[in-house]
Amino acid sequence: MSKRIQYHQYGGPEVMRLEDFDPGRPGPGQVLVRVRAASTNPMDAEIRRGSLKMMTGRNFPRGLGHDFAGVVEAVGEGVTRFRVGDEVLGGADPKASGAFAELVVADQEAVVDKPAALSFEAAATLPVAAVTAYQALLKKGRLKPGESVFVTGCLGAVGRTAVQIARAHGVSVSGSCRSTAMAEARQLGVAPIVDFDFDPAKLAGRFDLVLIAGGALSAKAARTMLKRGGRIVDIKPTPAKFVRSALPGPFQVMIAKVDREDLAEVARAAGAGTIQLAVNRTVPLAEAIPALTELEQRRTPSGGKLIITT
Ligand SMILES: NC(=O)c1ccc[n+]([C@@H]2O[C@H](COP(=O)([O-])OP(=O)(O)OC[C@H]3O[C@@H](n4cnc5c(N)ncnc54)[C@H](OP(=O)(O)O)[C@@H]3O)[C@@H](O)[C@H]2O)c1
């Protein structure tokens, strides 16, 4: 038996419980990992509220959390890339497990080796945010060295990683952030920096890519900011955006895909110091439910990831 945060029905923060859970033996292609650190993403609460229940189904109890770093405890049939004792990072199998736990089950394709230079806490910040930024910029956005990108919400988890990946790729980065945080964005190399309420017309025709990673920016507004041949990538999907995305034009909406090579690439970059996410708070698993509740109810700037340690 191990402990995990789970819920027995979709709902608000009040449905979370820290309870015993037996993850069992890992199945074929799966690894069982002793979690050392897990990190939060906005999608954790969205899934728990039932916003995606068409995809997440009605099997309860469900574990909570996706991103983790830890040590391999057991491997399932057909797993050749990992051995017991390996230090890894990855994403929980959403049907079987949850990362806010002592033990988590993950598909081996969602797990990579943790670079030795990276702490478990830093490694746990990466899977969703950094892979999303990587895929949005370099795959969907087809960003090339010498180009320019504008990132909305450039100090959020995805936004901040996007800034770092883009700059390391030889791309000039501009972006929006809260007016009180502009000095921090400047330190990251973002220029020019504008407020959340910026006027897109003042940035007309300047960017090869607009990445909508924080707040909302209409496709029309983003379009005015593009150079000829420019692209827009929006990571906040809605049905209407998928319809627009299917039409010819620069707008694309994106849901990040589990991709072992992309995760390994961002882990390597983090190990080399190129990617570093902000951590706002670290709490032990036993104190995580109040911290998660506070994070969700807070209306003030996030200031970085909440990390849960075991
Ligand atoms: N499609 C996908 O696969 C995918 C993957 C990951 C994330 N997402 C989504 O992408 C979004 C960002 O995720 P995240 O992990 O980066 O979240 P996050 O760390 O909470 O960052 C959100 C950022 O948006 C900023 N923001 C708030 N109001 C804004 C506004 N009006 N204009 C511009 N920025 C604003 C926030 O600033 P303050 O902190 O100052 O308020 C914060 O920096 C979330 O909606 C998440 O669900 C989608």
PDB file of C-alpha atoms in Angstrom, residues 1-280:
ATOM      1  CA  MET A   1       0.000   0.000   0.000  1.00  0.00           C
ATOM      2  CA  SER A   2       1.088   3.564  -0.621  1.00  0.00           C
ATOM      3  CA  LYS A   3      -0.535   6.964  -0.244  1.00  0.00           C
ATOM      4  CA  ARG A   4      -1.876   9.062  -3.063  1.00  0.00           C
ATOM      5  CA  ILE A   5      -4.197  12.018  -3.536  1.00  0.00           C
ATOM      6  CA  GLN A   6      -7.316  10.747  -5.239  1.00  0.00           C
ATOM      7  CA  TYR A   7     -10.993  11.598  -5.701  1.00  0.00           C
ATOM      8  CA  HIS A   8     -14.180   9.539  -5.890  1.00  0.00           C
ATOM      9  CA  GLN A   9     -16.227  11.982  -7.963  1.00  0.00           C
ATOM     10  CA  TYR A  10     -15.530  14.974 -10.165  1.00  0.00           C
ATOM     11  CA  GLY A  11     -15.694  18.274  -8.332  1.00  0.00           C
ATOM     12  CA  GLY A  12     -13.935  21.179  -6.653  1.00  0.00           C
ATOM     13  CA  PRO A  13     -10.928  20.991  -4.311  1.00  0.00           C
ATOM     14  CA  GLU A  14     -13.150  19.468  -1.594  1.00  0.00           C
ATOM     15  CA  VAL A  15     -13.217  16.085  -3.387  1.00  0.00           C
ATOM     16  CA  MET A  16      -9.469  15.487  -2.899  1.00  0.00           C
ATOM     17  CA  ARG A  17      -8.480  12.824  -0.346  1.00  0.00           C
ATOM     18  CA  LEU A  18      -5.083  11.500   0.743  1.00  0.00           C
ATOM     19  CA  GLU A  19      -5.761   7.760   0.866  1.00  0.00           C
ATOM     20  CA  ASP A  20      -4.134   4.361   0.660  1.00  0.00           C
ATOM     21  CA  PHE A  21      -3.737   3.021  -2.847  1.00  0.00           C
ATOM     22  CA  ASP A  22      -2.264  -0.204  -4.181  1.00  0.00           C
ATOM     23  CA  PRO A  23      -0.760   0.479  -7.607  1.00  0.00           C
ATOM     24  CA  GLY A  24      -0.111  -3.254  -8.111  1.00  0.00           C
ATOM     25  CA  ARG A  25       2.595  -4.590 -10.417  1.00  0.00           C
ATOM     26  CA  PRO A  26       3.336  -2.531 -13.521  1.00  0.00           C
ATOM     27  CA  GLY A  27       1.661  -3.948 -16.638  1.00  0.00           C
ATOM     28  CA  PRO A  28       3.360  -4.613 -19.987  1.00  0.00           C
ATOM     29  CA  GLY A  29       5.308  -1.553 -21.096  1.00  0.00           C
ATOM     30  CA  GLN A  30       4.759   0.197 -17.768  1.00  0.00           C
ATOM     31  CA  VAL A  31       7.106   1.259 -14.985  1.00  0.00           C
ATOM     32  CA  LEU A  32       6.337   1.703 -11.314  1.00  0.00           C
ATOM     33  CA  VAL A  33       8.168   4.732  -9.915  1.00  0.00           C
ATOM     34  CA  ARG A  34       8.747   5.817  -6.326  1.00  0.00           C
ATOM     35  CA  VAL A  35       7.923   9.514  -6.586  1.00  0.00           C
ATOM     36  CA  ARG A  36      10.407  11.968  -5.145  1.00  0.00           C
ATOM     37  CA  ALA A  37       8.756  15.121  -6.500  1.00  0.00           C
ATOM     38  CA  ALA A  38       5.645  15.939  -8.500  1.00  0.00           C
ATOM     39  CA  SER A  39       4.559  19.253 -10.022  1.00  0.00           C
ATOM     40  CA  THR A  40       1.186  20.817 -10.663  1.00  0.00           C
ATOM     41  CA  ASN A  41      -0.315  21.953 -13.953  1.00  0.00           C
ATOM     42  CA  PRO A  42      -3.581  23.827 -14.606  1.00  0.00           C
ATOM     43  CA  MET A  43      -4.919  20.677 -16.326  1.00  0.00           C
ATOM     44  CA  ASP A  44      -4.839  18.691 -13.031  1.00  0.00           C
ATOM     45  CA  ALA A  45      -7.693  20.738 -11.575  1.00  0.00           C
ATOM     46  CA  GLU A  46      -9.492  20.842 -14.948  1.00  0.00           C
ATOM     47  CA  ILE A  47      -9.518  17.045 -15.116  1.00  0.00           C
ATOM     48  CA  ARG A  48     -10.609  16.748 -11.462  1.00  0.00           C
ATOM     49  CA  ARG A  49     -13.465  19.207 -12.060  1.00  0.00           C
ATOM     50  CA  GLY A  50     -14.688  16.935 -14.850  1.00  0.00           C
ATOM     51  CA  SER A  51     -14.146  19.448 -17.653  1.00  0.00           C
ATOM     52  CA  LEU A  52     -12.667  16.682 -19.812  1.00  0.00           C
ATOM     53  CA  LYS A  53     -14.909  13.821 -18.680  1.00  0.00           C
ATOM     54  CA  MET A  54     -15.727  12.867 -22.265  1.00  0.00           C
ATOM     55  CA  MET A  55     -12.085  11.755 -22.419  1.00  0.00           C
ATOM     56  CA  THR A  56     -11.356  10.899 -18.792  1.00  0.00           C
ATOM     57  CA  GLY A  57     -14.406   8.693 -18.191  1.00  0.00           C
ATOM     58  CA  ARG A  58     -16.136   7.671 -14.998  1.00  0.00           C
ATOM     59  CA  ASN A  59     -13.740   5.269 -13.301  1.00  0.00           C
ATOM     60  CA  PHE A  60     -13.204   6.197  -9.661  1.00  0.00           C
ATOM     61  CA  PRO A  61     -11.236   6.609  -7.535  1.00  0.00           C
ATOM     62  CA  ARG A  62      -8.901   8.542  -9.801  1.00  0.00           C
ATOM     63  CA  GLY A  63      -5.404   9.696  -8.963  1.00  0.00           C
ATOM     64  CA  LEU A  64      -4.472  13.345  -9.385  1.00  0.00           C
ATOM     65  CA  GLY A  65      -1.415  14.885 -11.006  1.00  0.00           C
ATOM     66  CA  HIS A  66       0.692  14.123 -14.051  1.00  0.00           C
ATOM     67  CA  ASP A  67       4.293  15.324 -13.772  1.00  0.00           C
ATOM     68  CA  PHE A  68       6.732  13.430 -11.566  1.00  0.00           C
ATOM     69  CA  ALA A  69      10.385  12.597 -10.991  1.00  0.00           C
ATOM     70  CA  GLY A  70      11.531   9.629  -8.955  1.00  0.00           C
ATOM     71  CA  VAL A  71      13.250   6.253  -8.854  1.00  0.00           C
ATOM     72  CA  VAL A  72      12.138   3.139 -10.755  1.00  0.00           C
ATOM     73  CA  GLU A  73      10.755   0.589  -8.301  1.00  0.00           C
ATOM     74  CA  ALA A  74       9.629  -2.140 -10.739  1.00  0.00           C
ATOM     75  CA  VAL A  75       9.330  -2.663 -14.481  1.00  0.00           C
ATOM     76  CA  GLY A  76       6.624  -4.472 -16.444  1.00  0.00           C
ATOM     77  CA  GLU A  77       6.996  -7.030 -19.205  1.00  0.00           C
ATOM     78  CA  GLY A  78       8.756  -5.723 -22.306  1.00  0.00           C
ATOM     79  CA  VAL A  79      10.392  -2.768 -20.580  1.00  0.00           C
ATOM     80  CA  THR A  80      14.008  -2.668 -21.710  1.00  0.00           C
ATOM     81  CA  ARG A  81      14.983   0.970 -21.285  1.00  0.00           C
ATOM     82  CA  PHE A  82      14.743   1.082 -17.495  1.00  0.00           C
ATOM     83  CA  ARG A  83      15.980  -0.905 -14.534  1.00  0.00           C
ATOM     84  CA  VAL A  84      15.077  -0.806 -10.881  1.00  0.00           C
ATOM     85  CA  GLY A  85      16.943   2.098  -9.250  1.00  0.00           C
ATOM     86  CA  ASP A  86      17.072   4.347 -12.359  1.00  0.00           C
ATOM     87  CA  GLU A  87      16.325   8.028 -11.730  1.00  0.00           C
ATOM     88  CA  VAL A  88      13.627   9.190 -14.118  1.00  0.00           C
ATOM     89  CA  LEU A  89      11.052  11.862 -14.895  1.00  0.00           C
ATOM     90  CA  GLY A  90       7.808  11.562 -16.760  1.00  0.00           C
ATOM     91  CA  GLY A  91       4.030  11.683 -16.818  1.00  0.00           C
ATOM     92  CA  ALA A  92       1.564   9.418 -15.016  1.00  0.00           C
ATOM     93  CA  ASP A  93      -0.685   7.073 -16.964  1.00  0.00           C
ATOM     94  CA  PRO A  94      -3.938   9.003 -16.432  1.00  0.00           C
ATOM     95  CA  LYS A  95      -6.104   5.864 -16.398  1.00  0.00           C
ATOM     96  CA  ALA A  96      -3.983   3.929 -13.906  1.00  0.00           C
ATOM     97  CA  SER A  97      -2.371   6.443 -11.678  1.00  0.00           C
ATOM     98  CA  GLY A  98      -1.671   9.958 -10.457  1.00  0.00           C
ATOM     99  CA  ALA A  99       1.604  11.701  -9.712  1.00  0.00           C
ATOM    100  CA  PHE A 100       0.601  13.210  -6.346  1.00  0.00           C
ATOM    101  CA  ALA A 101       1.490   9.918  -4.724  1.00  0.00           C
ATOM    102  CA  GLU A 102       4.241   7.864  -3.163  1.00  0.00           C
ATOM    103  CA  LEU A 103       4.155   5.425  -6.102  1.00  0.00           C
ATOM    104  CA  VAL A 104       3.059   6.122  -9.659  1.00  0.00           C
ATOM    105  CA  VAL A 105       2.499   3.910 -12.700  1.00  0.00           C
ATOM    106  CA  ALA A 106       3.603   5.302 -16.061  1.00  0.00           C
ATOM    107  CA  ASP A 107       3.887   4.090 -19.623  1.00  0.00           C
ATOM    108  CA  GLN A 108       7.584   3.730 -20.482  1.00  0.00           C
ATOM    109  CA  GLU A 109       7.027   5.949 -23.530  1.00  0.00           C
ATOM    110  CA  ALA A 110       6.158   8.811 -21.149  1.00  0.00           C
ATOM    111  CA  VAL A 111       9.341   8.395 -19.077  1.00  0.00           C
ATOM    112  CA  VAL A 112      12.990   9.354 -19.642  1.00  0.00           C
ATOM    113  CA  ASP A 113      16.211   9.273 -17.635  1.00  0.00           C
ATOM    114  CA  LYS A 114      16.714  12.181 -15.272  1.00  0.00           C
ATOM    115  CA  PRO A 115      19.940  14.075 -16.021  1.00  0.00           C
ATOM    116  CA  ALA A 116      22.233  13.785 -13.003  1.00  0.00           C
ATOM    117  CA  ALA A 117      22.638  17.583 -12.812  1.00  0.00           C
ATOM    118  CA  LEU A 118      18.899  18.048 -12.279  1.00  0.00           C
ATOM    119  CA  SER A 119      17.258  17.799  -8.855  1.00  0.00           C
ATOM    120  CA  PHE A 120      14.092  15.692  -8.580  1.00  0.00           C
ATOM    121  CA  GLU A 121      12.152  18.926  -7.931  1.00  0.00           C
ATOM    122  CA  ALA A 122      13.492  20.644 -11.061  1.00  0.00           C
ATOM    123  CA  ALA A 123      12.950  17.491 -13.139  1.00  0.00           C
ATOM    124  CA  ALA A 124       9.321  17.260 -12.014  1.00  0.00           C
ATOM    125  CA  THR A 125       8.559  20.744 -13.386  1.00  0.00           C
ATOM    126  CA  LEU A 126       9.290  19.700 -16.961  1.00  0.00           C
ATOM    127  CA  PRO A 127       6.992  17.108 -18.554  1.00  0.00           C
ATOM    128  CA  VAL A 128       3.815  19.032 -19.431  1.00  0.00           C
ATOM    129  CA  ALA A 129       5.077  22.621 -19.518  1.00  0.00           C
ATOM    130  CA  ALA A 130       8.401  22.142 -21.264  1.00  0.00           C
ATOM    131  CA  VAL A 131       7.182  19.553 -23.788  1.00  0.00           C
ATOM    132  CA  THR A 132       4.219  21.809 -24.632  1.00  0.00           C
ATOM    133  CA  ALA A 133       6.509  24.788 -25.187  1.00  0.00           C
ATOM    134  CA  TYR A 134       8.925  22.680 -27.256  1.00  0.00           C
ATOM    135  CA  GLN A 135       6.205  21.236 -29.489  1.00  0.00           C
ATOM    136  CA  ALA A 136       4.404  24.593 -29.826  1.00  0.00           C
ATOM    137  CA  LEU A 137       7.517  26.463 -30.933  1.00  0.00           C
ATOM    138  CA  LEU A 138       9.488  23.961 -32.938  1.00  0.00           C
ATOM    139  CA  LYS A 139       6.899  21.477 -34.239  1.00  0.00           C
ATOM    140  CA  LYS A 140       3.581  23.323 -34.675  1.00  0.00           C
ATOM    141  CA  GLY A 141       5.221  26.737 -34.896  1.00  0.00           C
ATOM    142  CA  ARG A 142       8.144  25.605 -37.133  1.00  0.00           C
ATOM    143  CA  LEU A 143      10.279  28.321 -35.568  1.00  0.00           C
ATOM    144  CA  LYS A 144      13.745  28.756 -37.088  1.00  0.00           C
ATOM    145  CA  PRO A 145      16.892  30.515 -35.894  1.00  0.00           C
ATOM    146  CA  GLY A 146      16.800  34.219 -36.737  1.00  0.00           C
ATOM    147  CA  GLU A 147      13.007  34.430 -36.495  1.00  0.00           C
ATOM    148  CA  SER A 148      10.971  36.286 -33.869  1.00  0.00           C
ATOM    149  CA  VAL A 149       8.246  35.101 -31.498  1.00  0.00           C
ATOM    150  CA  PHE A 150       5.744  36.841 -29.249  1.00  0.00           C
ATOM    151  CA  VAL A 151       4.696  34.826 -26.165  1.00  0.00           C
ATOM    152  CA  THR A 152       1.594  35.808 -24.192  1.00  0.00           C
ATOM    153  CA  GLY A 153       1.984  35.060 -20.478  1.00  0.00           C
ATOM    154  CA  CYS A 154       5.757  34.818 -20.896  1.00  0.00           C
ATOM    155  CA  LEU A 155       6.382  34.119 -17.186  1.00  0.00           C
ATOM    156  CA  GLY A 156       3.942  31.197 -16.840  1.00  0.00           C
ATOM    157  CA  ALA A 157       5.281  27.641 -16.868  1.00  0.00           C
ATOM    158  CA  VAL A 158       4.767  27.124 -20.618  1.00  0.00           C
ATOM    159  CA  GLY A 159       5.520  30.758 -21.450  1.00  0.00           C
ATOM    160  CA  ARG A 160       8.773  30.875 -19.493  1.00  0.00           C
ATOM    161  CA  THR A 161      10.000  27.624 -21.006  1.00  0.00           C
ATOM    162  CA  ALA A 162       9.055  28.887 -24.455  1.00  0.00           C
ATOM    163  CA  VAL A 163      11.146  32.011 -23.885  1.00  0.00           C
ATOM    164  CA  GLN A 164      14.153  29.927 -22.849  1.00  0.00           C
ATOM    165  CA  ILE A 165      13.842  27.390 -25.680  1.00  0.00           C
ATOM    166  CA  ALA A 166      13.333  30.122 -28.274  1.00  0.00           C
ATOM    167  CA  ARG A 167      16.326  32.155 -27.127  1.00  0.00           C
ATOM    168  CA  ALA A 168      18.532  29.060 -27.062  1.00  0.00           C
ATOM    169  CA  HIS A 169      17.363  28.433 -30.634  1.00  0.00           C
ATOM    170  CA  GLY A 170      18.547  31.853 -31.814  1.00  0.00           C
ATOM    171  CA  VAL A 171      15.068  33.370 -31.891  1.00  0.00           C
ATOM    172  CA  SER A 172      14.301  36.866 -30.579  1.00  0.00           C
ATOM    173  CA  VAL A 173      11.513  36.861 -28.003  1.00  0.00           C
ATOM    174  CA  SER A 174       8.935  39.461 -27.105  1.00  0.00           C
ATOM    175  CA  GLY A 175       6.006  38.864 -24.798  1.00  0.00           C
ATOM    176  CA  SER A 176       3.355  39.953 -22.355  1.00  0.00           C
ATOM    177  CA  CYS A 177       3.344  39.636 -18.583  1.00  0.00           C
ATOM    178  CA  ARG A 178       1.792  41.278 -15.533  1.00  0.00           C
ATOM    179  CA  SER A 179       3.016  44.885 -15.279  1.00  0.00           C
ATOM    180  CA  THR A 180       4.561  44.212 -11.851  1.00  0.00           C
ATOM    181  CA  ALA A 181       6.719  41.380 -13.260  1.00  0.00           C
ATOM    182  CA  MET A 182       8.363  43.147 -16.191  1.00  0.00           C
ATOM    183  CA  ALA A 183      11.810  43.246 -14.564  1.00  0.00           C
ATOM    184  CA  GLU A 184      11.771  39.447 -14.311  1.00  0.00           C
ATOM    185  CA  ALA A 185      10.788  39.096 -17.966  1.00  0.00           C
ATOM    186  CA  ARG A 186      13.579  41.506 -18.929  1.00  0.00           C
ATOM    187  CA  GLN A 187      16.079  39.334 -17.057  1.00  0.00           C
ATOM    188  CA  LEU A 188      14.933  36.362 -19.141  1.00  0.00           C
ATOM    189  CA  GLY A 189      15.812  38.348 -22.268  1.00  0.00           C
ATOM    190  CA  VAL A 190      12.282  39.250 -23.364  1.00  0.00           C
ATOM    191  CA  ALA A 191      12.174  42.507 -25.361  1.00  0.00           C
ATOM    192  CA  PRO A 192       9.960  44.345 -25.888  1.00  0.00           C
ATOM    193  CA  ILE A 193       7.772  43.414 -22.917  1.00  0.00           C
ATOM    194  CA  VAL A 194       4.169  44.567 -22.788  1.00  0.00           C
ATOM    195  CA  ASP A 195       1.387  44.440 -20.225  1.00  0.00           C
ATOM    196  CA  PHE A 196      -1.496  41.919 -20.359  1.00  0.00           C
ATOM    197  CA  ASP A 197      -3.711  44.713 -21.805  1.00  0.00           C
ATOM    198  CA  PHE A 198      -1.343  45.604 -24.654  1.00  0.00           C
ATOM    199  CA  ASP A 199      -2.594  47.004 -27.942  1.00  0.00           C
ATOM    200  CA  PRO A 200      -1.781  44.460 -30.725  1.00  0.00           C
ATOM    201  CA  ALA A 201      -1.904  47.261 -33.324  1.00  0.00           C
ATOM    202  CA  LYS A 202       1.234  48.750 -31.775  1.00  0.00           C
ATOM    203  CA  LEU A 203       3.083  45.493 -32.569  1.00  0.00           C
ATOM    204  CA  ALA A 204       1.678  45.090 -36.080  1.00  0.00           C
ATOM    205  CA  GLY A 205       3.656  42.978 -38.567  1.00  0.00           C
ATOM    206  CA  ARG A 206       6.565  42.166 -36.228  1.00  0.00           C
ATOM    207  CA  PHE A 207       6.554  38.423 -35.511  1.00  0.00           C
ATOM    208  CA  ASP A 208       7.057  35.115 -37.288  1.00  0.00           C
ATOM    209  CA  LEU A 209       5.139  33.341 -34.536  1.00  0.00           C
ATOM    210  CA  VAL A 210       2.631  34.347 -31.866  1.00  0.00           C
ATOM    211  CA  LEU A 211       2.339  31.755 -29.090  1.00  0.00           C
ATOM    212  CA  ILE A 212      -0.781  32.151 -26.950  1.00  0.00           C
ATOM    213  CA  ALA A 213       0.372  30.609 -23.680  1.00  0.00           C
ATOM    214  CA  GLY A 214      -1.333  32.838 -21.120  1.00  0.00           C
ATOM    215  CA  GLY A 215      -4.540  34.875 -20.995  1.00  0.00           C
ATOM    216  CA  ALA A 216      -6.585  35.198 -24.162  1.00  0.00           C
ATOM    217  CA  LEU A 217      -5.671  36.840 -27.445  1.00  0.00           C
ATOM    218  CA  SER A 218      -8.083  36.639 -30.362  1.00  0.00           C
ATOM    219  CA  ALA A 219      -6.840  35.067 -33.582  1.00  0.00           C
ATOM    220  CA  LYS A 220      -7.650  38.368 -35.306  1.00  0.00           C
ATOM    221  CA  ALA A 221      -5.496  40.355 -32.873  1.00  0.00           C
ATOM    222  CA  ALA A 222      -2.671  37.816 -33.121  1.00  0.00           C
ATOM    223  CA  ARG A 223      -2.843  37.976 -36.912  1.00  0.00           C
ATOM    224  CA  THR A 224      -2.198  41.704 -36.972  1.00  0.00           C
ATOM    225  CA  MET A 225       1.077  41.025 -35.164  1.00  0.00           C
ATOM    226  CA  LEU A 226       2.395  38.607 -37.805  1.00  0.00           C
ATOM    227  CA  LYS A 227       4.933  39.157 -40.543  1.00  0.00           C
ATOM    228  CA  ARG A 228       4.076  37.709 -43.936  1.00  0.00           C
ATOM    229  CA  GLY A 229       4.126  33.884 -43.616  1.00  0.00           C
ATOM    230  CA  GLY A 230       3.761  34.129 -39.834  1.00  0.00           C
ATOM    231  CA  ARG A 231       2.058  31.501 -37.669  1.00  0.00           C
ATOM    232  CA  ILE A 232      -0.155  31.534 -34.562  1.00  0.00           C
ATOM    233  CA  VAL A 233      -0.121  28.650 -32.060  1.00  0.00           C
ATOM    234  CA  ASP A 234      -2.754  28.649 -29.313  1.00  0.00           C
ATOM    235  CA  ILE A 235      -2.394  26.070 -26.508  1.00  0.00           C
ATOM    236  CA  LYS A 236      -5.778  26.732 -24.911  1.00  0.00           C
ATOM    237  CA  PRO A 237      -8.102  24.503 -26.924  1.00  0.00           C
ATOM    238  CA  THR A 238     -11.842  24.994 -27.380  1.00  0.00           C
ATOM    239  CA  PRO A 239     -14.125  23.358 -29.975  1.00  0.00           C
ATOM    240  CA  ALA A 240     -14.395  26.680 -31.856  1.00  0.00           C
ATOM    241  CA  LYS A 241     -10.607  26.963 -32.026  1.00  0.00           C
ATOM    242  CA  PHE A 242     -10.332  23.457 -33.509  1.00  0.00           C
ATOM    243  CA  VAL A 243     -12.781  24.502 -36.222  1.00  0.00           C
ATOM    244  CA  ARG A 244     -10.735  27.634 -36.973  1.00  0.00           C
ATOM    245  CA  SER A 245      -7.542  25.584 -36.882  1.00  0.00           C
ATOM    246  CA  ALA A 246      -8.851  23.282 -39.628  1.00  0.00           C
ATOM    247  CA  LEU A 247      -9.360  26.259 -41.977  1.00  0.00           C
ATOM    248  CA  PRO A 248      -6.551  27.533 -44.195  1.00  0.00           C
ATOM    249  CA  GLY A 249      -4.564  30.303 -42.513  1.00  0.00           C
ATOM    250  CA  PRO A 250      -1.972  30.909 -39.842  1.00  0.00           C
ATOM    251  CA  PHE A 251      -4.001  29.803 -36.797  1.00  0.00           C
ATOM    252  CA  GLN A 252      -3.352  26.441 -35.140  1.00  0.00           C
ATOM    253  CA  VAL A 253      -4.591  25.153 -31.825  1.00  0.00           C
ATOM    254  CA  MET A 254      -2.543  22.472 -30.128  1.00  0.00           C
ATOM    255  CA  ILE A 255      -2.743  19.793 -27.461  1.00  0.00           C
ATOM    256  CA  ALA A 256       0.706  18.540 -26.483  1.00  0.00           C
ATOM    257  CA  LYS A 257       1.434  14.887 -27.261  1.00  0.00           C
ATOM    258  CA  VAL A 258       3.327  12.425 -25.108  1.00  0.00           C
ATOM    259  CA  ASP A 259       6.637  12.068 -26.921  1.00  0.00           C
ATOM    260  CA  ARG A 260       9.627  10.385 -25.368  1.00  0.00           C
ATOM    261  CA  GLU A 261      12.147  12.124 -27.638  1.00  0.00           C
ATOM    262  CA  ASP A 262      10.726  15.579 -26.955  1.00  0.00           C
ATOM    263  CA  LEU A 263      10.757  14.905 -23.213  1.00  0.00           C
ATOM    264  CA  ALA A 264      14.362  13.674 -23.411  1.00  0.00           C
ATOM    265  CA  GLU A 265      15.297  16.796 -25.356  1.00  0.00           C
ATOM    266  CA  VAL A 266      13.823  19.211 -22.781  1.00  0.00           C
ATOM    267  CA  ALA A 267      15.340  17.150 -19.950  1.00  0.00           C
ATOM    268  CA  ARG A 268      18.763  17.460 -21.625  1.00  0.00           C
ATOM    269  CA  ALA A 269      18.256  21.215 -22.014  1.00  0.00           C
ATOM    270  CA  ALA A 270      17.274  21.527 -18.357  1.00  0.00           C
ATOM    271  CA  GLY A 271      20.266  19.411 -17.310  1.00  0.00           C
ATOM    272  CA  ALA A 272      22.492  21.812 -19.263  1.00  0.00           C
ATOM    273  CA  GLY A 273      20.853  24.805 -17.549  1.00  0.00           C
ATOM    274  CA  THR A 274      19.042  26.130 -20.640  1.00  0.00           C
ATOM    275  CA  ILE A 275      15.561  25.530 -19.230  1.00  0.00           C
ATOM    276  CA  GLN A 276      14.715  26.466 -15.675  1.00  0.00           C
ATOM    277  CA  LEU A 277      11.164  26.761 -14.415  1.00  0.00           C
ATOM    278  CA  ALA A 278      10.198  28.893 -11.432  1.00  0.00           C
ATOM    279  CA  VAL A 279       9.140  27.085  -8.257  1.00  0.00           C
ATOM    280  CA  ASN A 280       6.832  29.013  -5.966  1.00  0.00           C
TER     281      ASN A 280
END
